[in-house]
Amino acid sequence: MGQSQESAETLGLRALAWLVGNDDLLQTFMGSSGVSEADVRAGAGDPAFLGAVLEFLLMNDAWVIECADALNIPGTAIGEARGALPGGEQVHWT
């Protein structure tokens, strides 16, 4: 079952806070996405940016597990939240 956009945004914000607290991973995110610290602060209120944060975490199973453990949520919740935010819709090729 999917999440509402509101709960997905809340989870995205919590994941962003976790990411900001992880200096090495935050630098990796900023380097791979090209965002600045100001962009990260401004993005906290943007559902599409929060979706990008979740998308980034989903690139590595270890990151998903670390974040989910820290937030005390199932790892699947991160993918579900990503699907509820802008740009996270599943693509159907047929």
mmCIF file of C-alpha atoms in Angstrom:
data_model
loop_
_atom_site.group_PDB
_atom_site.id
_atom_site.type_symbol
_atom_site.label_atom_id
_atom_site.label_comp_id
_atom_site.label_asym_id
_atom_site.label_seq_id
_atom_site.Cartn_x
_atom_site.Cartn_y
_atom_site.Cartn_z
ATOM 1 C CA MET A 1 0.000 0.000 0.000
ATOM 2 C CA GLY A 2 1.365 3.425 -0.943
ATOM 3 C CA GLN A 3 1.758 6.454 1.241
ATOM 4 C CA SER A 4 -0.077 9.758 1.015
ATOM 5 C CA GLN A 5 1.964 12.639 -0.331
ATOM 6 C CA GLU A 6 1.810 14.333 3.071
ATOM 7 C CA SER A 7 3.264 11.330 4.924
ATOM 8 C CA ALA A 8 5.831 10.871 2.124
ATOM 9 C CA GLU A 9 6.920 14.496 2.509
ATOM 10 C CA THR A 10 7.267 13.998 6.266
ATOM 11 C CA LEU A 11 9.409 10.919 5.739
ATOM 12 C CA GLY A 12 11.434 12.772 3.088
ATOM 13 C CA LEU A 13 12.058 15.595 5.545
ATOM 14 C CA ARG A 14 13.146 13.123 8.230
ATOM 15 C CA ALA A 15 15.462 11.428 5.716
ATOM 16 C CA LEU A 16 16.903 14.812 4.753
ATOM 17 C CA ALA A 17 17.582 15.592 8.416
ATOM 18 C CA TRP A 18 19.322 12.227 8.754
ATOM 19 C CA LEU A 19 21.358 12.915 5.607
ATOM 20 C CA VAL A 20 22.411 16.349 6.878
ATOM 21 C CA GLY A 21 23.653 14.672 10.052
ATOM 22 C CA ASN A 22 25.865 12.323 8.030
ATOM 23 C CA ASP A 23 28.661 14.586 6.768
ATOM 24 C CA ASP A 24 30.308 12.081 4.402
ATOM 25 C CA LEU A 25 27.054 11.016 2.773
ATOM 26 C CA LEU A 26 25.812 14.612 2.580
ATOM 27 C CA GLN A 27 28.968 15.540 0.657
ATOM 28 C CA THR A 28 28.360 12.595 -1.689
ATOM 29 C CA PHE A 29 24.773 13.761 -2.246
ATOM 30 C CA MET A 30 25.815 17.345 -2.861
ATOM 31 C CA GLY A 31 28.624 16.309 -5.196
ATOM 32 C CA SER A 32 26.493 13.931 -7.243
ATOM 33 C CA SER A 33 23.499 16.261 -7.487
ATOM 34 C CA GLY A 34 25.340 19.566 -7.779
ATOM 35 C CA VAL A 35 23.348 21.218 -4.990
ATOM 36 C CA SER A 36 24.807 23.660 -2.503
ATOM 37 C CA GLU A 37 24.165 23.904 1.240
ATOM 38 C CA ALA A 38 21.720 26.734 0.494
ATOM 39 C CA ASP A 39 19.925 24.476 -1.996
ATOM 40 C CA VAL A 40 19.628 21.773 0.662
ATOM 41 C CA ARG A 41 18.089 24.233 3.126
ATOM 42 C CA ALA A 42 15.712 25.621 0.495
ATOM 43 C CA GLY A 43 14.793 22.128 -0.722
ATOM 44 C CA ALA A 44 13.393 21.089 2.645
ATOM 45 C CA GLY A 45 10.046 22.575 1.639
ATOM 46 C CA ASP A 46 10.005 21.210 -1.911
ATOM 47 C CA PRO A 47 8.354 17.797 -2.416
ATOM 48 C CA ALA A 48 10.340 17.206 -5.617
ATOM 49 C CA PHE A 49 13.626 17.855 -3.786
ATOM 50 C CA LEU A 50 12.591 15.513 -0.962
ATOM 51 C CA GLY A 51 11.854 12.906 -3.626
ATOM 52 C CA ALA A 52 15.356 13.420 -5.009
ATOM 53 C CA VAL A 53 16.801 12.849 -1.531
ATOM 54 C CA LEU A 54 14.902 9.561 -1.258
ATOM 55 C CA GLU A 55 15.921 8.624 -4.804
ATOM 56 C CA PHE A 56 19.547 9.204 -3.848
ATOM 57 C CA LEU A 57 19.255 6.983 -0.777
ATOM 58 C CA LEU A 58 17.625 4.250 -2.859
ATOM 59 C CA MET A 59 20.773 4.024 -4.989
ATOM 60 C CA ASN A 60 22.510 2.044 -2.238
ATOM 61 C CA ASP A 61 20.948 -0.658 -0.084
ATOM 62 C CA ALA A 62 23.294 0.142 2.799
ATOM 63 C CA TRP A 63 22.093 3.755 2.830
ATOM 64 C CA VAL A 64 18.469 2.631 2.874
ATOM 65 C CA ILE A 65 19.150 0.288 5.779
ATOM 66 C CA GLU A 66 21.131 2.898 7.740
ATOM 67 C CA CYS A 67 18.492 5.572 7.237
ATOM 68 C CA ALA A 68 15.576 3.242 7.972
ATOM 69 C CA ASP A 69 17.260 1.982 11.127
ATOM 70 C CA ALA A 70 17.967 5.536 12.288
ATOM 71 C CA LEU A 71 14.373 6.606 11.602
ATOM 72 C CA ASN A 72 12.958 3.376 13.074
ATOM 73 C CA ILE A 73 10.962 2.582 9.933
ATOM 74 C CA PRO A 74 10.904 -0.392 7.573
ATOM 75 C CA GLY A 75 13.300 0.004 4.648
ATOM 76 C CA THR A 76 10.406 -0.412 2.234
ATOM 77 C CA ALA A 77 8.889 2.830 3.528
ATOM 78 C CA ILE A 78 11.610 4.838 1.777
ATOM 79 C CA GLY A 79 10.709 3.406 -1.633
ATOM 80 C CA GLU A 80 6.999 3.810 -0.952
ATOM 81 C CA ALA A 81 7.515 7.437 0.027
ATOM 82 C CA ARG A 82 9.568 8.019 -3.119
ATOM 83 C CA GLY A 83 6.681 6.706 -5.189
ATOM 84 C CA ALA A 84 4.268 9.184 -3.585
ATOM 85 C CA LEU A 85 6.381 12.260 -4.330
ATOM 86 C CA PRO A 86 6.695 14.119 -7.652
ATOM 87 C CA GLY A 87 8.719 12.152 -10.182
ATOM 88 C CA GLY A 88 8.358 8.887 -8.321
ATOM 89 C CA GLU A 89 5.546 7.426 -10.361
ATOM 90 C CA GLN A 90 6.165 3.967 -11.728
ATOM 91 C CA VAL A 91 6.747 3.858 -15.455
ATOM 92 C CA HIS A 92 4.573 1.390 -17.323
ATOM 93 C CA TRP A 93 6.155 0.527 -20.657
ATOM 94 C CA THR A 94 3.242 -1.465 -21.998
#
